[in-house]
mmCIF file with all atom_site columns, C-alpha atoms in Angstrom:
data_model
loop_
_atom_site.group_PDB
_atom_site.id
_atom_site.type_symbol
_atom_site.label_atom_id
_atom_site.label_alt_id
_atom_site.label_comp_id
_atom_site.label_asym_id
_atom_site.label_entity_id
_atom_site.label_seq_id
_atom_site.pdbx_PDB_ins_code
_atom_site.Cartn_x
_atom_site.Cartn_y
_atom_site.Cartn_z
_atom_site.occupancy
_atom_site.B_iso_or_equiv
_atom_site.pdbx_formal_charge
_atom_site.auth_seq_id
_atom_site.auth_comp_id
_atom_site.auth_asym_id
_atom_site.auth_atom_id
_atom_site.pdbx_PDB_model_num
ATOM 1   C CA . UNK A 1 1   ? 103.659 95.344  108.082 1.00 66.00 ? 1   UNK A CA 1
ATOM 2   C CA . UNK A 1 2   ? 102.398 97.517  110.964 1.00 79.00 ? 2   UNK A CA 1
ATOM 3   C CA . UNK A 1 3   ? 101.437 100.916 109.824 1.00 88.00 ? 3   UNK A CA 1
ATOM 4   C CA . UNK A 1 4   ? 99.730  104.219 110.992 1.00 94.00 ? 4   UNK A CA 1
ATOM 5   C CA . UNK A 1 5   ? 97.616  106.385 108.883 1.00 95.00 ? 5   UNK A CA 1
ATOM 6   C CA . UNK A 1 6   ? 96.807  109.913 109.960 1.00 96.00 ? 6   UNK A CA 1
ATOM 7   C CA . UNK A 1 7   ? 94.751  112.527 108.291 1.00 96.00 ? 7   UNK A CA 1
ATOM 8   C CA . UNK A 1 8   ? 94.136  114.863 107.330 1.00 97.00 ? 8   UNK A CA 1
ATOM 9   C CA . UNK A 1 9   ? 97.484  115.951 105.999 1.00 95.00 ? 9   UNK A CA 1
ATOM 10  C CA . UNK A 1 10  ? 96.936  119.868 106.612 1.00 96.00 ? 10  UNK A CA 1
ATOM 11  C CA . UNK A 1 11  ? 94.985  121.236 108.591 1.00 98.00 ? 11  UNK A CA 1
ATOM 12  C CA . UNK A 1 12  ? 93.769  125.243 109.039 1.00 98.00 ? 12  UNK A CA 1
ATOM 13  C CA . UNK A 1 13  ? 91.979  126.783 111.298 1.00 98.00 ? 13  UNK A CA 1
ATOM 14  C CA . UNK A 1 14  ? 91.164  129.771 112.623 1.00 98.00 ? 14  UNK A CA 1
ATOM 15  C CA . UNK A 1 15  ? 92.587  130.963 115.859 1.00 98.00 ? 15  UNK A CA 1
ATOM 16  C CA . UNK A 1 16  ? 90.527  130.095 118.710 1.00 97.00 ? 16  UNK A CA 1
ATOM 17  C CA . UNK A 1 17  ? 88.812  127.343 117.299 1.00 97.00 ? 17  UNK A CA 1
ATOM 18  C CA . UNK A 1 18  ? 89.604  123.286 117.408 1.00 98.00 ? 18  UNK A CA 1
ATOM 19  C CA . UNK A 1 19  ? 91.831  121.075 116.074 1.00 98.00 ? 19  UNK A CA 1
ATOM 20  C CA . UNK A 1 20  ? 91.229  117.736 115.474 1.00 98.00 ? 20  UNK A CA 1
ATOM 21  C CA . UNK A 1 21  ? 93.726  115.030 114.207 1.00 98.00 ? 21  UNK A CA 1
ATOM 22  C CA . UNK A 1 22  ? 93.155  111.482 113.567 1.00 98.00 ? 22  UNK A CA 1
ATOM 23  C CA . UNK A 1 23  ? 95.101  108.227 113.296 1.00 98.00 ? 23  UNK A CA 1
ATOM 24  C CA . UNK A 1 24  ? 94.632  104.805 112.772 1.00 97.00 ? 24  UNK A CA 1
ATOM 25  C CA . UNK A 1 25  ? 96.670  101.843 113.209 1.00 96.00 ? 25  UNK A CA 1
ATOM 26  C CA . UNK A 1 26  ? 97.090  98.309  112.118 1.00 95.00 ? 26  UNK A CA 1
ATOM 27  C CA . UNK A 1 27  ? 99.290  96.478  114.972 1.00 93.00 ? 27  UNK A CA 1
ATOM 28  C CA . UNK A 1 28  ? 96.348  95.242  117.057 1.00 93.00 ? 28  UNK A CA 1
ATOM 29  C CA . UNK A 1 29  ? 99.287  94.684  119.608 1.00 93.00 ? 29  UNK A CA 1
ATOM 30  C CA . UNK A 1 30  ? 99.951  98.301  119.729 1.00 94.00 ? 30  UNK A CA 1
ATOM 31  C CA . UNK A 1 31  ? 99.374  99.575  123.583 1.00 93.00 ? 31  UNK A CA 1
ATOM 32  C CA . UNK A 1 32  ? 101.081 103.167 123.628 1.00 94.00 ? 32  UNK A CA 1
ATOM 33  C CA . UNK A 1 33  ? 100.235 106.095 121.788 1.00 96.00 ? 33  UNK A CA 1
ATOM 34  C CA . UNK A 1 34  ? 102.284 109.105 121.483 1.00 95.00 ? 34  UNK A CA 1
ATOM 35  C CA . UNK A 1 35  ? 101.281 112.473 119.868 1.00 97.00 ? 35  UNK A CA 1
ATOM 36  C CA . UNK A 1 36  ? 104.724 114.472 118.570 1.00 96.00 ? 36  UNK A CA 1
ATOM 37  C CA . UNK A 1 37  ? 104.754 118.259 117.238 1.00 96.00 ? 37  UNK A CA 1
ATOM 38  C CA . UNK A 1 38  ? 107.853 119.171 115.355 1.00 93.00 ? 38  UNK A CA 1
ATOM 39  C CA . UNK A 1 39  ? 108.258 122.678 114.501 1.00 91.00 ? 39  UNK A CA 1
ATOM 40  C CA . UNK A 1 40  ? 110.170 123.467 111.343 1.00 85.00 ? 40  UNK A CA 1
ATOM 41  C CA . UNK A 1 41  ? 113.671 122.453 111.359 1.00 81.00 ? 41  UNK A CA 1
ATOM 42  C CA . UNK A 1 42  ? 113.442 121.415 114.880 1.00 86.00 ? 42  UNK A CA 1
ATOM 43  C CA . UNK A 1 43  ? 113.648 117.862 116.995 1.00 89.00 ? 43  UNK A CA 1
ATOM 44  C CA . UNK A 1 44  ? 109.973 116.939 117.558 1.00 91.00 ? 44  UNK A CA 1
ATOM 45  C CA . UNK A 1 45  ? 108.897 117.162 120.913 1.00 93.00 ? 45  UNK A CA 1
ATOM 46  C CA . UNK A 1 46  ? 106.275 115.213 123.164 1.00 93.00 ? 46  UNK A CA 1
ATOM 47  C CA . UNK A 1 47  ? 103.037 116.537 123.576 1.00 96.00 ? 47  UNK A CA 1
ATOM 48  C CA . UNK A 1 48  ? 100.860 114.018 124.964 1.00 96.00 ? 48  UNK A CA 1
ATOM 49  C CA . UNK A 1 49  ? 100.564 109.849 125.260 1.00 95.00 ? 49  UNK A CA 1
ATOM 50  C CA . UNK A 1 50  ? 97.941  107.658 125.865 1.00 95.00 ? 50  UNK A CA 1
ATOM 51  C CA . UNK A 1 51  ? 98.233  104.122 127.016 1.00 93.00 ? 51  UNK A CA 1
ATOM 52  C CA . UNK A 1 52  ? 95.831  101.300 125.998 1.00 90.00 ? 52  UNK A CA 1
ATOM 53  C CA . UNK A 1 53  ? 94.174  101.108 129.569 1.00 89.00 ? 53  UNK A CA 1
ATOM 54  C CA . UNK A 1 54  ? 92.888  104.198 129.206 1.00 88.00 ? 54  UNK A CA 1
ATOM 55  C CA . UNK A 1 55  ? 90.283  106.179 126.911 1.00 92.00 ? 55  UNK A CA 1
ATOM 56  C CA . UNK A 1 56  ? 90.822  109.869 127.021 1.00 95.00 ? 56  UNK A CA 1
ATOM 57  C CA . UNK A 1 57  ? 93.286  111.813 128.176 1.00 95.00 ? 57  UNK A CA 1
ATOM 58  C CA . UNK A 1 58  ? 93.333  115.467 128.526 1.00 96.00 ? 58  UNK A CA 1
ATOM 59  C CA . UNK A 1 59  ? 96.582  118.294 129.419 1.00 95.00 ? 59  UNK A CA 1
ATOM 60  C CA . UNK A 1 60  ? 95.144  121.212 129.332 1.00 96.00 ? 60  UNK A CA 1
ATOM 61  C CA . UNK A 1 61  ? 93.888  122.340 125.049 1.00 97.00 ? 61  UNK A CA 1
ATOM 62  C CA . UNK A 1 62  ? 95.428  119.408 124.524 1.00 98.00 ? 62  UNK A CA 1
ATOM 63  C CA . UNK A 1 63  ? 93.028  115.816 124.903 1.00 98.00 ? 63  UNK A CA 1
ATOM 64  C CA . UNK A 1 64  ? 93.841  112.269 123.128 1.00 98.00 ? 64  UNK A CA 1
ATOM 65  C CA . UNK A 1 65  ? 91.290  109.615 122.774 1.00 97.00 ? 65  UNK A CA 1
ATOM 66  C CA . UNK A 1 66  ? 91.689  105.807 121.836 1.00 97.00 ? 66  UNK A CA 1
ATOM 67  C CA . UNK A 1 67  ? 88.924  103.660 120.494 1.00 96.00 ? 67  UNK A CA 1
ATOM 68  C CA . UNK A 1 68  ? 90.874  100.167 120.888 1.00 94.00 ? 68  UNK A CA 1
ATOM 69  C CA . UNK A 1 69  ? 88.063  98.510  119.155 1.00 94.00 ? 69  UNK A CA 1
ATOM 70  C CA . UNK A 1 70  ? 88.435  100.605 115.735 1.00 95.00 ? 70  UNK A CA 1
ATOM 71  C CA . UNK A 1 71  ? 91.846  100.915 116.288 1.00 96.00 ? 71  UNK A CA 1
ATOM 72  C CA . UNK A 1 72  ? 91.433  104.917 116.297 1.00 96.00 ? 72  UNK A CA 1
ATOM 73  C CA . UNK A 1 73  ? 93.403  107.704 118.125 1.00 97.00 ? 73  UNK A CA 1
ATOM 74  C CA . UNK A 1 74  ? 92.649  111.015 117.802 1.00 98.00 ? 74  UNK A CA 1
ATOM 75  C CA . UNK A 1 75  ? 94.373  114.511 118.715 1.00 98.00 ? 75  UNK A CA 1
ATOM 76  C CA . UNK A 1 76  ? 92.265  117.117 119.627 1.00 98.00 ? 76  UNK A CA 1
ATOM 77  C CA . UNK A 1 77  ? 93.145  120.819 120.178 1.00 98.00 ? 77  UNK A CA 1
ATOM 78  C CA . UNK A 1 78  ? 91.060  123.493 121.494 1.00 97.00 ? 78  UNK A CA 1
ATOM 79  C CA . UNK A 1 79  ? 91.175  126.981 121.364 1.00 98.00 ? 79  UNK A CA 1
ATOM 80  C CA . UNK A 1 80  ? 94.226  127.262 119.128 1.00 98.00 ? 80  UNK A CA 1
ATOM 81  C CA . UNK A 1 81  ? 96.961  129.493 119.141 1.00 97.00 ? 81  UNK A CA 1
ATOM 82  C CA . UNK A 1 82  ? 99.749  130.506 116.453 1.00 96.00 ? 82  UNK A CA 1
ATOM 83  C CA . UNK A 1 83  ? 102.091 128.604 118.206 1.00 96.00 ? 83  UNK A CA 1
ATOM 84  C CA . UNK A 1 84  ? 100.266 125.735 117.719 1.00 97.00 ? 84  UNK A CA 1
ATOM 85  C CA . UNK A 1 85  ? 101.254 125.746 114.213 1.00 97.00 ? 85  UNK A CA 1
ATOM 86  C CA . UNK A 1 86  ? 103.405 122.971 113.298 1.00 97.00 ? 86  UNK A CA 1
ATOM 87  C CA . UNK A 1 87  ? 103.648 120.030 111.965 1.00 95.00 ? 87  UNK A CA 1
ATOM 88  C CA . UNK A 1 88  ? 101.831 117.026 114.068 1.00 97.00 ? 88  UNK A CA 1
ATOM 89  C CA . UNK A 1 89  ? 103.371 113.039 114.243 1.00 96.00 ? 89  UNK A CA 1
ATOM 90  C CA . UNK A 1 90  ? 100.874 110.510 115.770 1.00 97.00 ? 90  UNK A CA 1
ATOM 91  C CA . UNK A 1 91  ? 102.537 107.241 116.508 1.00 95.00 ? 91  UNK A CA 1
ATOM 92  C CA . UNK A 1 92  ? 101.721 103.363 117.906 1.00 95.00 ? 92  UNK A CA 1
ATOM 93  C CA . UNK A 1 93  ? 104.451 101.346 119.565 1.00 92.00 ? 93  UNK A CA 1
ATOM 94  C CA . UNK A 1 94  ? 103.987 97.856  121.418 1.00 90.00 ? 94  UNK A CA 1
ATOM 95  C CA . UNK A 1 95  ? 106.043 98.095  124.768 1.00 85.00 ? 95  UNK A CA 1
ATOM 96  C CA . UNK A 1 96  ? 105.863 95.307  125.299 1.00 85.00 ? 96  UNK A CA 1
ATOM 97  C CA . UNK A 1 97  ? 107.205 93.869  122.689 1.00 82.00 ? 97  UNK A CA 1
ATOM 98  C CA . UNK A 1 98  ? 110.785 94.695  123.501 1.00 76.00 ? 98  UNK A CA 1
ATOM 99  C CA . UNK A 1 99  ? 111.869 96.524  120.664 1.00 77.00 ? 99  UNK A CA 1
ATOM 100 C CA . UNK A 1 100 ? 110.349 99.647  121.914 1.00 78.00 ? 100 UNK A CA 1
ATOM 101 C CA . UNK A 1 101 ? 109.854 100.390 118.414 1.00 86.00 ? 101 UNK A CA 1
ATOM 102 C CA . UNK A 1 102 ? 107.568 103.527 117.541 1.00 90.00 ? 102 UNK A CA 1
ATOM 103 C CA . UNK A 1 103 ? 105.489 103.607 114.203 1.00 90.00 ? 103 UNK A CA 1
ATOM 104 C CA . UNK A 1 104 ? 104.546 106.977 113.208 1.00 92.00 ? 104 UNK A CA 1
ATOM 105 C CA . UNK A 1 105 ? 101.861 108.585 110.925 1.00 94.00 ? 105 UNK A CA 1
ATOM 106 C CA . UNK A 1 106 ? 102.424 110.465 108.304 1.00 92.00 ? 106 UNK A CA 1
ATOM 107 C CA . UNK A 1 107 ? 102.045 113.750 109.939 1.00 94.00 ? 107 UNK A CA 1
ATOM 108 C CA . UNK A 1 108 ? 99.618  116.737 109.475 1.00 96.00 ? 108 UNK A CA 1
ATOM 109 C CA . UNK A 1 109 ? 100.447 120.236 109.599 1.00 96.00 ? 109 UNK A CA 1
ATOM 110 C CA . UNK A 1 110 ? 98.247  122.565 111.178 1.00 97.00 ? 110 UNK A CA 1
ATOM 111 C CA . UNK A 1 111 ? 98.271  126.141 110.543 1.00 97.00 ? 111 UNK A CA 1
ATOM 112 C CA . UNK A 1 112 ? 96.550  128.450 112.958 1.00 97.00 ? 112 UNK A CA 1
ATOM 113 C CA . UNK A 1 113 ? 95.689  131.767 110.808 1.00 95.00 ? 113 UNK A CA 1
ATOM 114 C CA . UNK A 1 114 ? 95.760  134.799 113.225 1.00 90.00 ? 114 UNK A CA 1
ATOM 115 C CA . UNK B 2 1   ? 113.479 116.026 131.495 1.00 65.00 ? 1   UNK B CA 1
ATOM 116 C CA . UNK B 2 2   ? 115.833 113.599 128.931 1.00 73.00 ? 2   UNK B CA 1
ATOM 117 C CA . UNK B 2 3   ? 117.694 115.351 126.439 1.00 88.00 ? 3   UNK B CA 1
ATOM 118 C CA . UNK B 2 4   ? 119.104 113.686 123.623 1.00 93.00 ? 4   UNK B CA 1
ATOM 119 C CA . UNK B 2 5   ? 121.755 115.911 121.741 1.00 94.00 ? 5   UNK B CA 1
ATOM 120 C CA . UNK B 2 6   ? 122.766 115.129 117.602 1.00 96.00 ? 6   UNK B CA 1
ATOM 121 C CA . UNK B 2 7   ? 126.096 116.694 116.646 1.00 96.00 ? 7   UNK B CA 1
ATOM 122 C CA . UNK B 2 8   ? 126.420 117.962 114.045 1.00 97.00 ? 8   UNK B CA 1
ATOM 123 C CA . UNK B 2 9   ? 123.367 119.875 113.113 1.00 95.00 ? 9   UNK B CA 1
ATOM 124 C CA . UNK B 2 10  ? 124.274 120.889 109.624 1.00 96.00 ? 10  UNK B CA 1
ATOM 125 C CA . UNK B 2 11  ? 127.336 119.314 107.259 1.00 97.00 ? 11  UNK B CA 1
ATOM 126 C CA . UNK B 2 12  ? 128.156 119.415 103.549 1.00 97.00 ? 12  UNK B CA 1
ATOM 127 C CA . UNK B 2 13  ? 130.155 117.111 102.372 1.00 96.00 ? 13  UNK B CA 1
ATOM 128 C CA . UNK B 2 14  ? 131.165 116.113 98.584  1.00 96.00 ? 14  UNK B CA 1
ATOM 129 C CA . UNK B 2 15  ? 130.038 112.965 96.889  1.00 97.00 ? 15  UNK B CA 1
ATOM 130 C CA . UNK B 2 16  ? 132.274 109.713 97.839  1.00 97.00 ? 16  UNK B CA 1
ATOM 131 C CA . UNK B 2 17  ? 133.335 111.054 101.315 1.00 97.00 ? 17  UNK B CA 1
ATOM 132 C CA . UNK B 2 18  ? 132.125 109.850 104.880 1.00 97.00 ? 18  UNK B CA 1
ATOM 133 C CA . UNK B 2 19  ? 129.809 111.157 107.457 1.00 97.00 ? 19  UNK B CA 1
ATOM 134 C CA . UNK B 2 20  ? 129.449 110.751 111.482 1.00 97.00 ? 20  UNK B CA 1
ATOM 135 C CA . UNK B 2 21  ? 126.855 111.868 112.918 1.00 97.00 ? 21  UNK B CA 1
ATOM 136 C CA . UNK B 2 22  ? 126.920 111.180 116.920 1.00 97.00 ? 22  UNK B CA 1
ATOM 137 C CA . UNK B 2 23  ? 123.592 110.921 119.225 1.00 96.00 ? 23  UNK B CA 1
ATOM 138 C CA . UNK B 2 24  ? 124.186 111.098 122.757 1.00 95.00 ? 24  UNK B CA 1
ATOM 139 C CA . UNK B 2 25  ? 121.562 110.917 125.483 1.00 92.00 ? 25  UNK B CA 1
ATOM 140 C CA . UNK B 2 26  ? 122.549 113.666 128.414 1.00 92.00 ? 26  UNK B CA 1
ATOM 141 C CA . UNK B 2 27  ? 121.019 112.207 131.744 1.00 87.00 ? 27  UNK B CA 1
ATOM 142 C CA . UNK B 2 28  ? 120.217 109.100 131.267 1.00 88.00 ? 28  UNK B CA 1
ATOM 143 C CA . UNK B 2 29  ? 121.353 105.863 129.975 1.00 88.00 ? 29  UNK B CA 1
ATOM 144 C CA . UNK B 2 30  ? 119.840 104.117 126.701 1.00 88.00 ? 30  UNK B CA 1
ATOM 145 C CA . UNK B 2 31  ? 120.325 100.582 125.812 1.00 84.00 ? 31  UNK B CA 1
ATOM 146 C CA . UNK B 2 32  ? 118.181 101.474 122.678 1.00 88.00 ? 32  UNK B CA 1
ATOM 147 C CA . UNK B 2 33  ? 118.462 104.205 120.542 1.00 93.00 ? 33  UNK B CA 1
ATOM 148 C CA . UNK B 2 34  ? 116.735 104.646 116.995 1.00 94.00 ? 34  UNK B CA 1
ATOM 149 C CA . UNK B 2 35  ? 118.019 106.318 113.970 1.00 96.00 ? 35  UNK B CA 1
ATOM 150 C CA . UNK B 2 36  ? 115.353 108.581 111.497 1.00 95.00 ? 36  UNK B CA 1
ATOM 151 C CA . UNK B 2 37  ? 115.414 110.378 108.355 1.00 95.00 ? 37  UNK B CA 1
ATOM 152 C CA . UNK B 2 38  ? 112.793 112.573 107.152 1.00 90.00 ? 38  UNK B CA 1
ATOM 153 C CA . UNK B 2 39  ? 112.162 114.288 103.759 1.00 85.00 ? 39  UNK B CA 1
ATOM 154 C CA . UNK B 2 40  ? 110.941 117.588 103.918 1.00 82.00 ? 40  UNK B CA 1
ATOM 155 C CA . UNK B 2 41  ? 107.382 117.869 104.680 1.00 78.00 ? 41  UNK B CA 1
ATOM 156 C CA . UNK B 2 42  ? 107.530 113.784 104.753 1.00 82.00 ? 42  UNK B CA 1
ATOM 157 C CA . UNK B 2 43  ? 107.074 111.548 107.945 1.00 85.00 ? 43  UNK B CA 1
ATOM 158 C CA . UNK B 2 44  ? 109.646 109.894 110.149 1.00 89.00 ? 44  UNK B CA 1
ATOM 159 C CA . UNK B 2 45  ? 111.502 106.789 108.421 1.00 90.00 ? 45  UNK B CA 1
ATOM 160 C CA . UNK B 2 46  ? 112.499 104.508 110.754 1.00 91.00 ? 46  UNK B CA 1
ATOM 161 C CA . UNK B 2 47  ? 115.975 103.076 109.437 1.00 95.00 ? 47  UNK B CA 1
ATOM 162 C CA . UNK B 2 48  ? 117.109 101.026 112.211 1.00 94.00 ? 48  UNK B CA 1
ATOM 163 C CA . UNK B 2 49  ? 117.247 100.339 116.227 1.00 92.00 ? 49  UNK B CA 1
ATOM 164 C CA . UNK B 2 50  ? 120.878 100.894 117.455 1.00 90.00 ? 50  UNK B CA 1
ATOM 165 C CA . UNK B 2 51  ? 121.331 98.330  120.531 1.00 86.00 ? 51  UNK B CA 1
ATOM 166 C CA . UNK B 2 52  ? 124.022 98.627  123.121 1.00 85.00 ? 52  UNK B CA 1
ATOM 167 C CA . UNK B 2 53  ? 126.598 96.178  122.882 1.00 84.00 ? 53  UNK B CA 1
ATOM 168 C CA . UNK B 2 54  ? 125.252 94.233  120.281 1.00 85.00 ? 54  UNK B CA 1
ATOM 169 C CA . UNK B 2 55  ? 124.503 95.129  116.279 1.00 89.00 ? 55  UNK B CA 1
ATOM 170 C CA . UNK B 2 56  ? 122.157 97.169  114.826 1.00 92.00 ? 56  UNK B CA 1
ATOM 171 C CA . UNK B 2 57  ? 118.236 95.951  113.131 1.00 92.00 ? 57  UNK B CA 1
ATOM 172 C CA . UNK B 2 58  ? 117.856 97.754  110.469 1.00 95.00 ? 58  UNK B CA 1
ATOM 173 C CA . UNK B 2 59  ? 114.464 97.960  108.285 1.00 93.00 ? 59  UNK B CA 1
ATOM 174 C CA . UNK B 2 60  ? 113.936 96.769  104.917 1.00 92.00 ? 60  UNK B CA 1
ATOM 175 C CA . UNK B 2 61  ? 115.380 98.106  102.466 1.00 93.00 ? 61  UNK B CA 1
ATOM 176 C CA . UNK B 2 62  ? 117.682 100.386 104.345 1.00 95.00 ? 62  UNK B CA 1
ATOM 177 C CA . UNK B 2 63  ? 121.815 99.414  103.164 1.00 94.00 ? 63  UNK B CA 1
ATOM 178 C CA . UNK B 2 64  ? 123.699 98.323  106.642 1.00 93.00 ? 64  UNK B CA 1
ATOM 179 C CA . UNK B 2 65  ? 126.745 98.811  104.401 1.00 95.00 ? 65  UNK B CA 1
ATOM 180 C CA . UNK B 2 66  ? 125.634 101.990 103.825 1.00 96.00 ? 66  UNK B CA 1
ATOM 181 C CA . UNK B 2 67  ? 124.599 103.322 106.903 1.00 97.00 ? 67  UNK B CA 1
ATOM 182 C CA . UNK B 2 68  ? 127.336 102.264 109.967 1.00 96.00 ? 68  UNK B CA 1
ATOM 183 C CA . UNK B 2 69  ? 125.728 101.999 113.296 1.00 94.00 ? 69  UNK B CA 1
ATOM 184 C CA . UNK B 2 70  ? 127.891 101.783 116.370 1.00 91.00 ? 70  UNK B CA 1
ATOM 185 C CA . UNK B 2 71  ? 126.450 101.904 119.765 1.00 90.00 ? 71  UNK B CA 1
ATOM 186 C CA . UNK B 2 72  ? 129.442 101.462 122.193 1.00 83.00 ? 72  UNK B CA 1
ATOM 187 C CA . UNK B 2 73  ? 128.100 102.906 125.354 1.00 89.00 ? 73  UNK B CA 1
ATOM 188 C CA . UNK B 2 74  ? 124.959 103.158 127.022 1.00 89.00 ? 74  UNK B CA 1
ATOM 189 C CA . UNK B 2 75  ? 125.119 106.993 126.104 1.00 92.00 ? 75  UNK B CA 1
ATOM 190 C CA . UNK B 2 76  ? 126.316 106.952 122.973 1.00 94.00 ? 76  UNK B CA 1
ATOM 191 C CA . UNK B 2 77  ? 125.138 105.991 118.866 1.00 94.00 ? 77  UNK B CA 1
ATOM 192 C CA . UNK B 2 78  ? 126.820 106.769 115.966 1.00 96.00 ? 78  UNK B CA 1
ATOM 193 C CA . UNK B 2 79  ? 125.593 107.148 112.361 1.00 97.00 ? 79  UNK B CA 1
ATOM 194 C CA . UNK B 2 80  ? 128.194 106.678 109.526 1.00 97.00 ? 80  UNK B CA 1
ATOM 195 C CA . UNK B 2 81  ? 127.303 107.627 106.041 1.00 97.00 ? 81  UNK B CA 1
ATOM 196 C CA . UNK B 2 82  ? 129.523 105.741 103.933 1.00 97.00 ? 82  UNK B CA 1
ATOM 197 C CA . UNK B 2 83  ? 130.635 107.256 100.468 1.00 96.00 ? 83  UNK B CA 1
ATOM 198 C CA . UNK B 2 84  ? 127.816 109.488 100.148 1.00 96.00 ? 84  UNK B CA 1
ATOM 199 C CA . UNK B 2 85  ? 125.509 109.983 97.562  1.00 96.00 ? 85  UNK B CA 1
ATOM 200 C CA . UNK B 2 86  ? 123.552 113.573 96.706  1.00 96.00 ? 86  UNK B CA 1
ATOM 201 C CA . UNK B 2 87  ? 120.942 111.090 97.392  1.00 95.00 ? 87  UNK B CA 1
ATOM 202 C CA . UNK B 2 88  ? 121.869 111.027 100.663 1.00 96.00 ? 88  UNK B CA 1
ATOM 203 C CA . UNK B 2 89  ? 120.753 114.105 101.126 1.00 95.00 ? 89  UNK B CA 1
ATOM 204 C CA . UNK B 2 90  ? 118.315 114.172 104.137 1.00 94.00 ? 90  UNK B CA 1
ATOM 205 C CA . UNK B 2 91  ? 117.861 115.129 107.620 1.00 94.00 ? 91  UNK B CA 1
ATOM 206 C CA . UNK B 2 92  ? 119.058 112.613 110.079 1.00 96.00 ? 92  UNK B CA 1
ATOM 207 C CA . UNK B 2 93  ? 117.582 112.504 113.666 1.00 95.00 ? 93  UNK B CA 1
ATOM 208 C CA . UNK B 2 94  ? 118.441 110.187 116.389 1.00 95.00 ? 94  UNK B CA 1
ATOM 209 C CA . UNK B 2 95  ? 115.830 109.447 119.667 1.00 94.00 ? 95  UNK B CA 1
ATOM 210 C CA . UNK B 2 96  ? 116.440 107.652 122.724 1.00 92.00 ? 96  UNK B CA 1
ATOM 211 C CA . UNK B 2 97  ? 114.661 106.340 125.712 1.00 84.00 ? 97  UNK B CA 1
ATOM 212 C CA . UNK B 2 98  ? 115.776 105.756 129.080 1.00 81.00 ? 98  UNK B CA 1
ATOM 213 C CA . UNK B 2 99  ? 116.548 102.254 130.026 1.00 73.00 ? 99  UNK B CA 1
ATOM 214 C CA . UNK B 2 100 ? 114.647 102.144 132.876 1.00 73.00 ? 100 UNK B CA 1
ATOM 215 C CA . UNK B 2 101 ? 110.837 102.250 132.934 1.00 65.00 ? 101 UNK B CA 1
ATOM 216 C CA . UNK B 2 102 ? 108.594 102.617 130.150 1.00 67.00 ? 102 UNK B CA 1
ATOM 217 C CA . UNK B 2 103 ? 109.817 106.154 129.168 1.00 76.00 ? 103 UNK B CA 1
ATOM 218 C CA . UNK B 2 104 ? 108.747 107.579 125.834 1.00 83.00 ? 104 UNK B CA 1
ATOM 219 C CA . UNK B 2 105 ? 111.679 108.975 122.960 1.00 86.00 ? 105 UNK B CA 1
ATOM 220 C CA . UNK B 2 106 ? 113.566 111.302 122.990 1.00 90.00 ? 106 UNK B CA 1
ATOM 221 C CA . UNK B 2 107 ? 115.041 113.061 120.002 1.00 92.00 ? 107 UNK B CA 1
ATOM 222 C CA . UNK B 2 108 ? 117.569 114.570 119.067 1.00 94.00 ? 108 UNK B CA 1
ATOM 223 C CA . UNK B 2 109 ? 117.993 118.002 117.173 1.00 92.00 ? 109 UNK B CA 1
ATOM 224 C CA . UNK B 2 110 ? 118.304 116.823 114.077 1.00 93.00 ? 110 UNK B CA 1
ATOM 225 C CA . UNK B 2 111 ? 121.807 116.324 111.396 1.00 96.00 ? 111 UNK B CA 1
ATOM 226 C CA . UNK B 2 112 ? 120.670 118.154 107.701 1.00 95.00 ? 112 UNK B CA 1
ATOM 227 C CA . UNK B 2 113 ? 123.367 116.716 105.460 1.00 96.00 ? 113 UNK B CA 1
ATOM 228 C CA . UNK B 2 114 ? 123.663 118.233 102.076 1.00 96.00 ? 114 UNK B CA 1
ATOM 229 C CA . UNK B 2 115 ? 125.840 116.123 99.719  1.00 97.00 ? 115 UNK B CA 1
ATOM 230 C CA . UNK B 2 116 ? 127.599 117.840 96.886  1.00 96.00 ? 116 UNK B CA 1
#
């Protein structure tokens, strides 16, 4: 079935350094890839997304890259700050399927050390 | 932006009782809502897709008689955990998307269910 793998499961970086989280999806029909940030006990919040017709998207310190051939997509956070500490989930979806189901990765717990 | 309201945020119930969780889209219409379950430090596991005016679609391994879903209007879906047991204790989160256009999912605040 559809599957999204996410690595690493935990990531610690020094404040100011960059963080990279990688996901791999199995369904080649997937064409939409959102990233969510979830702080402890709170709802997941969409931070950035990318569609399959684009290879890269950037929003200030956050960027996402997509390699459709390899079925990989990655989240890049530059100049990390303590408030970036949270769990990050990637997801893949096929917007043409009509179901709008998201398949989530297993999550990455990011710790930014001050 | 789109807001999804989930209620209650926390509930403690006794084993054998039923608990209803509500999910509302406050400023948009949602023909489809999704119910997820999240175990501590784990990912979001899709339980079922709630479709307005029709039966919910359950994921493999999810008991439809145990987790009753009703999507009676374009702004409200409910999840009822029937005859709850301690193993049903978990964090349940709903999500919804605007029926117009290819908008992303927006999540509710989640409900922490504890069954004693």
